[in-house]
């Protein structure tokens, strides 16, 4: 059996670790990374880096490499690859599972302003605050490039490239982040509004609690939907159990 994991997330690495912990004879696992981060955390096992050339290219790769199961464990906001995966899996007749961490849920005391896109987030900011903690990564900063009257603290793994806001400080860092660290960051930079994508997970959630404690509003970009008809699980262990039910899984015999 050959399993292709479209990865780059904590959940994808966890699944690869589970599969590598007790090797199954006859099982091949390929981890695919998009290559957008200069120094990614590599999962155990075989790794390929780079795109496939759209849905048709991915379907051709699935056929050429005789893939028996495809797991889309990409970031919740990697919408294009998820739809390409659904199309490719249908074309190549390969079973597909989406592994998605649950989104965040507001609690008492949160001041969330939910929007549908980065562009809508940018349009809403002038009426909310003037010192922005932008935690949406280095991709998509062009949406905020025209906000010349606001100051931005941008946190990302790699340095962003133009276009981006003219009044900006860059903080190169990678999660997980601590609650004390997020509290201090908001205080030191006098942040009065946070912008984030609803990526879910615990690694970057402390900023939400820090904002709640400080009474700072949070602009939350809703995540795109999973393609219709694709089964979704929330945990790597669930994906492992799904794989074990596939007819081609070595242990199934």
mmCIF file of N, CA and C in Angstrom, residues 46-120:
data_model
loop_
_atom_site.group_PDB
_atom_site.id
_atom_site.type_symbol
_atom_site.label_atom_id
_atom_site.label_comp_id
_atom_site.label_asym_id
_atom_site.label_seq_id
_atom_site.Cartn_x
_atom_site.Cartn_y
_atom_site.Cartn_z
ATOM 1 N N UNK A 46 9.640 9.179 3.751
ATOM 2 C CA UNK A 46 9.916 9.758 2.433
ATOM 3 C C UNK A 46 9.242 11.129 2.316
ATOM 4 N N UNK A 47 9.986 12.106 1.820
ATOM 5 C CA UNK A 47 9.473 13.469 1.710
ATOM 6 C C UNK A 47 9.718 13.997 0.299
ATOM 7 N N UNK A 48 8.694 14.620 -0.278
ATOM 8 C CA UNK A 48 8.837 15.352 -1.530
ATOM 9 C C UNK A 48 8.410 16.792 -1.262
ATOM 10 N N UNK A 49 9.046 17.736 -1.969
ATOM 11 C CA UNK A 49 8.764 19.151 -1.767
ATOM 12 C C UNK A 49 8.391 19.774 -3.094
ATOM 13 N N UNK A 50 7.307 20.559 -3.093
ATOM 14 C CA UNK A 50 6.892 21.256 -4.304
ATOM 15 C C UNK A 50 5.496 20.865 -4.726
ATOM 16 N N UNK A 51 4.964 21.633 -5.685
ATOM 17 C CA UNK A 51 3.610 21.382 -6.157
ATOM 18 C C UNK A 51 3.538 20.234 -7.147
ATOM 19 N N UNK A 52 2.314 19.938 -7.573
ATOM 20 C CA UNK A 52 2.068 18.847 -8.513
ATOM 21 C C UNK A 52 1.651 19.347 -9.890
ATOM 22 N N UNK A 53 1.346 20.639 -9.987
ATOM 23 C CA UNK A 53 0.843 21.147 -11.258
ATOM 24 C C UNK A 53 -0.665 21.074 -11.351
ATOM 25 N N UNK A 54 -1.345 21.408 -10.250
ATOM 26 C CA UNK A 54 -2.799 21.422 -10.243
ATOM 27 C C UNK A 54 -3.400 20.047 -10.075
ATOM 28 N N UNK A 55 -4.734 19.990 -10.217
ATOM 29 C CA UNK A 55 -5.458 18.733 -10.005
ATOM 30 C C UNK A 55 -5.043 17.664 -11.002
ATOM 31 N N UNK A 56 -4.853 18.058 -12.265
ATOM 32 C CA UNK A 56 -4.461 17.074 -13.279
ATOM 33 C C UNK A 56 -3.073 16.508 -12.990
ATOM 34 N N UNK A 57 -2.156 17.374 -12.564
ATOM 35 C CA UNK A 57 -0.815 16.908 -12.237
ATOM 36 C C UNK A 57 -0.814 15.979 -11.045
ATOM 37 N N UNK A 58 -1.639 16.290 -10.043
ATOM 38 C CA UNK A 58 -1.726 15.423 -8.869
ATOM 39 C C UNK A 58 -2.350 14.085 -9.243
ATOM 40 N N UNK A 59 -3.379 14.109 -10.073
ATOM 41 C CA UNK A 59 -3.998 12.850 -10.502
ATOM 42 C C UNK A 59 -2.992 11.978 -11.244
ATOM 43 N N UNK A 60 -2.182 12.603 -12.098
ATOM 44 C CA UNK A 60 -1.158 11.852 -12.828
ATOM 45 C C UNK A 60 -0.131 11.266 -11.864
ATOM 46 N N UNK A 61 0.245 12.025 -10.827
ATOM 47 C CA UNK A 61 1.219 11.543 -9.838
ATOM 48 C C UNK A 61 0.633 10.363 -9.068
ATOM 49 N N UNK A 62 -0.638 10.445 -8.716
ATOM 50 C CA UNK A 62 -1.284 9.354 -7.992
ATOM 51 C C UNK A 62 -1.262 8.069 -8.814
ATOM 52 N N UNK A 63 -1.515 8.203 -10.108
ATOM 53 C CA UNK A 63 -1.503 7.020 -10.977
ATOM 54 C C UNK A 63 -0.084 6.479 -11.155
ATOM 55 N N UNK A 64 0.842 7.399 -11.461
ATOM 56 C CA UNK A 64 2.219 6.981 -11.757
ATOM 57 C C UNK A 64 2.853 6.274 -10.569
ATOM 58 N N UNK A 65 2.566 6.753 -9.367
ATOM 59 C CA UNK A 65 3.197 6.191 -8.165
ATOM 60 C C UNK A 65 2.293 5.203 -7.442
ATOM 61 N N UNK A 66 1.211 4.833 -8.098
ATOM 62 C CA UNK A 66 0.313 3.785 -7.584
ATOM 63 C C UNK A 66 -0.092 4.046 -6.130
ATOM 64 N N UNK A 67 -0.634 5.228 -5.908
ATOM 65 C CA UNK A 67 -1.088 5.614 -4.575
ATOM 66 C C UNK A 67 -2.432 4.947 -4.284
ATOM 67 N N UNK A 68 -2.545 4.352 -3.098
ATOM 68 C CA UNK A 68 -3.764 3.651 -2.696
ATOM 69 C C UNK A 68 -4.662 4.482 -1.785
ATOM 70 N N UNK A 69 -4.103 5.509 -1.131
ATOM 71 C CA UNK A 69 -4.898 6.349 -0.237
ATOM 72 C C UNK A 69 -4.246 7.726 -0.165
ATOM 73 N N UNK A 70 -5.081 8.765 -0.211
ATOM 74 C CA UNK A 70 -4.616 10.153 -0.168
ATOM 75 C C UNK A 70 -5.189 10.821 1.069
ATOM 76 N N UNK A 71 -4.321 11.434 1.855
ATOM 77 C CA UNK A 71 -4.760 12.163 3.042
ATOM 78 C C UNK A 71 -4.373 13.632 2.892
ATOM 79 N N UNK A 72 -5.382 14.490 2.871
ATOM 80 C CA UNK A 72 -5.164 15.924 2.794
ATOM 81 C C UNK A 72 -5.060 16.468 4.211
ATOM 82 N N UNK A 73 -3.827 16.625 4.685
ATOM 83 C CA UNK A 73 -3.575 17.151 6.029
ATOM 84 C C UNK A 73 -2.910 18.514 5.938
ATOM 85 N N UNK A 74 -3.289 19.297 4.919
ATOM 86 C CA UNK A 74 -2.719 20.625 4.733
ATOM 87 C C UNK A 74 -3.355 21.615 5.697
ATOM 88 N N UNK A 75 -2.835 22.836 5.684
ATOM 89 C CA UNK A 75 -3.351 23.892 6.557
ATOM 90 C C UNK A 75 -4.814 24.178 6.221
ATOM 91 N N UNK A 76 -5.635 24.492 7.229
ATOM 92 C CA UNK A 76 -7.050 24.768 6.948
ATOM 93 C C UNK A 76 -7.282 25.867 5.913
ATOM 94 N N UNK A 77 -6.294 26.748 5.704
ATOM 95 C CA UNK A 77 -6.459 27.816 4.723
ATOM 96 C C UNK A 77 -5.765 27.527 3.398
ATOM 97 N N UNK A 78 -5.278 26.310 3.229
ATOM 98 C CA UNK A 78 -4.696 25.914 1.933
ATOM 99 C C UNK A 78 -5.821 25.411 1.035
ATOM 100 N N UNK A 79 -6.758 26.306 0.736
ATOM 101 C CA UNK A 79 -7.979 25.914 0.046
ATOM 102 C C UNK A 79 -7.762 25.344 -1.337
ATOM 103 N N UNK A 80 -6.842 25.904 -2.098
ATOM 104 C CA UNK A 80 -6.660 25.455 -3.486
ATOM 105 C C UNK A 80 -6.200 24.010 -3.553
ATOM 106 N N UNK A 81 -5.207 23.647 -2.744
ATOM 107 C CA UNK A 81 -4.703 22.277 -2.802
ATOM 108 C C UNK A 81 -5.773 21.300 -2.349
ATOM 109 N N UNK A 82 -6.643 21.703 -1.417
ATOM 110 C CA UNK A 82 -7.693 20.805 -0.960
ATOM 111 C C UNK A 82 -8.685 20.508 -2.080
ATOM 112 N N UNK A 83 -9.055 21.522 -2.846
ATOM 113 C CA UNK A 83 -9.968 21.287 -3.964
ATOM 114 C C UNK A 83 -9.274 20.515 -5.081
ATOM 115 N N UNK A 84 -7.986 20.785 -5.294
ATOM 116 C CA UNK A 84 -7.233 20.002 -6.278
ATOM 117 C C UNK A 84 -7.146 18.538 -5.847
ATOM 118 N N UNK A 85 -6.965 18.313 -4.553
ATOM 119 C CA UNK A 85 -6.889 16.945 -4.052
ATOM 120 C C UNK A 85 -8.205 16.211 -4.271
ATOM 121 N N UNK A 86 -9.318 16.897 -4.030
ATOM 122 C CA UNK A 86 -10.623 16.262 -4.229
ATOM 123 C C UNK A 86 -10.831 15.894 -5.692
ATOM 124 N N UNK A 87 -10.474 16.809 -6.596
ATOM 125 C CA UNK A 87 -10.623 16.529 -8.021
ATOM 126 C C UNK A 87 -9.697 15.410 -8.465
ATOM 127 N N UNK A 88 -8.450 15.453 -7.996
ATOM 128 C CA UNK A 88 -7.470 14.445 -8.404
ATOM 129 C C UNK A 88 -7.859 13.066 -7.887
ATOM 130 N N UNK A 89 -8.316 12.997 -6.642
ATOM 131 C CA UNK A 89 -8.700 11.710 -6.070
ATOM 132 C C UNK A 89 -9.876 11.110 -6.835
ATOM 133 N N UNK A 90 -10.830 11.961 -7.216
ATOM 134 C CA UNK A 90 -11.971 11.465 -7.981
ATOM 135 C C UNK A 90 -11.535 10.989 -9.362
ATOM 136 N N UNK A 91 -10.622 11.727 -9.990
ATOM 137 C CA UNK A 91 -10.146 11.368 -11.327
ATOM 138 C C UNK A 91 -9.367 10.061 -11.304
ATOM 139 N N UNK A 92 -8.502 9.912 -10.305
ATOM 140 C CA UNK A 92 -7.634 8.730 -10.223
ATOM 141 C C UNK A 92 -8.272 7.584 -9.446
ATOM 142 N N UNK A 93 -9.492 7.806 -8.929
ATOM 143 C CA UNK A 93 -10.208 6.767 -8.171
ATOM 144 C C UNK A 93 -9.395 6.308 -6.952
ATOM 145 N N UNK A 94 -8.907 7.307 -6.193
ATOM 146 C CA UNK A 94 -8.140 7.046 -4.979
ATOM 147 C C UNK A 94 -8.942 7.541 -3.780
ATOM 148 N N UNK A 95 -9.115 6.743 -2.734
ATOM 149 C CA UNK A 95 -9.835 7.194 -1.534
ATOM 150 C C UNK A 95 -9.145 8.410 -0.909
ATOM 151 N N UNK A 96 -9.963 9.376 -0.488
ATOM 152 C CA UNK A 96 -9.437 10.632 0.060
ATOM 153 C C UNK A 96 -10.034 10.882 1.433
ATOM 154 N N UNK A 97 -9.161 11.321 2.359
ATOM 155 C CA UNK A 97 -9.585 11.732 3.694
ATOM 156 C C UNK A 97 -8.977 13.092 3.988
ATOM 157 N N UNK A 98 -9.765 13.984 4.583
ATOM 158 C CA UNK A 98 -9.242 15.285 5.015
ATOM 159 C C UNK A 98 -9.007 15.248 6.518
ATOM 160 N N UNK A 99 -7.805 15.622 6.928
ATOM 161 C CA UNK A 99 -7.433 15.703 8.348
ATOM 162 C C UNK A 99 -7.360 17.174 8.717
ATOM 163 N N UNK A 100 -8.334 17.654 9.491
ATOM 164 C CA UNK A 100 -8.440 19.073 9.825
ATOM 165 C C UNK A 100 -8.612 19.250 11.322
ATOM 166 N N UNK A 101 -7.717 20.031 11.929
ATOM 167 C CA UNK A 101 -7.902 20.374 13.334
ATOM 168 C C UNK A 101 -9.173 21.238 13.463
ATOM 169 N N UNK A 102 -9.910 21.124 14.574
ATOM 170 C CA UNK A 102 -11.110 21.951 14.752
ATOM 171 C C UNK A 102 -10.760 23.429 14.825
ATOM 172 N N UNK A 103 -11.687 24.260 14.394
ATOM 173 C CA UNK A 103 -11.494 25.699 14.495
ATOM 174 C C UNK A 103 -11.673 26.183 15.924
ATOM 175 N N UNK A 104 -11.278 27.430 16.161
ATOM 176 C CA UNK A 104 -11.451 28.026 17.485
ATOM 177 C C UNK A 104 -12.903 28.422 17.714
ATOM 178 N N UNK A 105 -13.296 28.457 18.978
ATOM 179 C CA UNK A 105 -14.653 28.844 19.360
ATOM 180 C C UNK A 105 -14.550 29.964 20.385
ATOM 181 N N UNK A 106 -15.232 31.088 20.171
ATOM 182 C CA UNK A 106 -15.157 32.185 21.144
ATOM 183 C C UNK A 106 -15.784 31.791 22.468
ATOM 184 N N UNK A 107 -15.255 32.370 23.545
ATOM 185 C CA UNK A 107 -15.787 32.135 24.890
ATOM 186 C C UNK A 107 -16.159 33.478 25.496
ATOM 187 N N UNK A 108 -16.740 33.428 26.671
ATOM 188 C CA UNK A 108 -17.170 34.653 27.346
ATOM 189 C C UNK A 108 -15.991 35.608 27.516
ATOM 190 N N UNK A 109 -16.205 36.851 27.143
ATOM 191 C CA UNK A 109 -15.155 37.868 27.246
ATOM 192 C C UNK A 109 -14.439 38.143 25.951
ATOM 193 N N UNK A 110 -14.557 37.267 24.971
ATOM 194 C CA UNK A 110 -13.928 37.494 23.670
ATOM 195 C C UNK A 110 -14.670 38.590 22.905
ATOM 196 N N UNK A 111 -13.914 39.400 22.200
ATOM 197 C CA UNK A 111 -14.477 40.413 21.297
ATOM 198 C C UNK A 111 -13.989 40.090 19.890
ATOM 199 N N UNK A 112 -14.689 39.182 19.222
ATOM 200 C CA UNK A 112 -14.296 38.726 17.889
ATOM 201 C C UNK A 112 -15.109 39.441 16.827
ATOM 202 N N UNK A 113 -14.434 39.817 15.738
ATOM 203 C CA UNK A 113 -15.097 40.383 14.558
ATOM 204 C C UNK A 113 -14.794 39.437 13.397
ATOM 205 N N UNK A 114 -15.733 38.557 13.074
ATOM 206 C CA UNK A 114 -15.486 37.528 12.068
ATOM 207 C C UNK A 114 -15.707 38.087 10.663
ATOM 208 N N UNK A 115 -14.766 37.756 9.773
ATOM 209 C CA UNK A 115 -14.814 38.223 8.379
ATOM 210 C C UNK A 115 -14.545 37.036 7.468
ATOM 211 N N UNK A 116 -14.792 37.238 6.162
ATOM 212 C CA UNK A 116 -14.668 36.146 5.200
ATOM 213 C C UNK A 116 -13.318 36.111 4.490
ATOM 214 N N UNK A 117 -12.540 37.180 4.569
ATOM 215 C CA UNK A 117 -11.290 37.237 3.801
ATOM 216 C C UNK A 117 -10.326 38.227 4.433
ATOM 217 N N UNK A 118 -9.063 38.159 3.998
ATOM 218 C CA UNK A 118 -8.076 39.142 4.443
ATOM 219 C C UNK A 118 -8.446 40.539 3.984
ATOM 220 N N UNK A 119 -9.020 40.635 2.779
ATOM 221 C CA UNK A 119 -9.422 41.941 2.250
ATOM 222 C C UNK A 119 -10.503 42.570 3.130
ATOM 223 N N UNK A 120 -11.463 41.753 3.569
ATOM 224 C CA UNK A 120 -12.497 42.275 4.458
ATOM 225 C C UNK A 120 -11.901 42.650 5.811
#
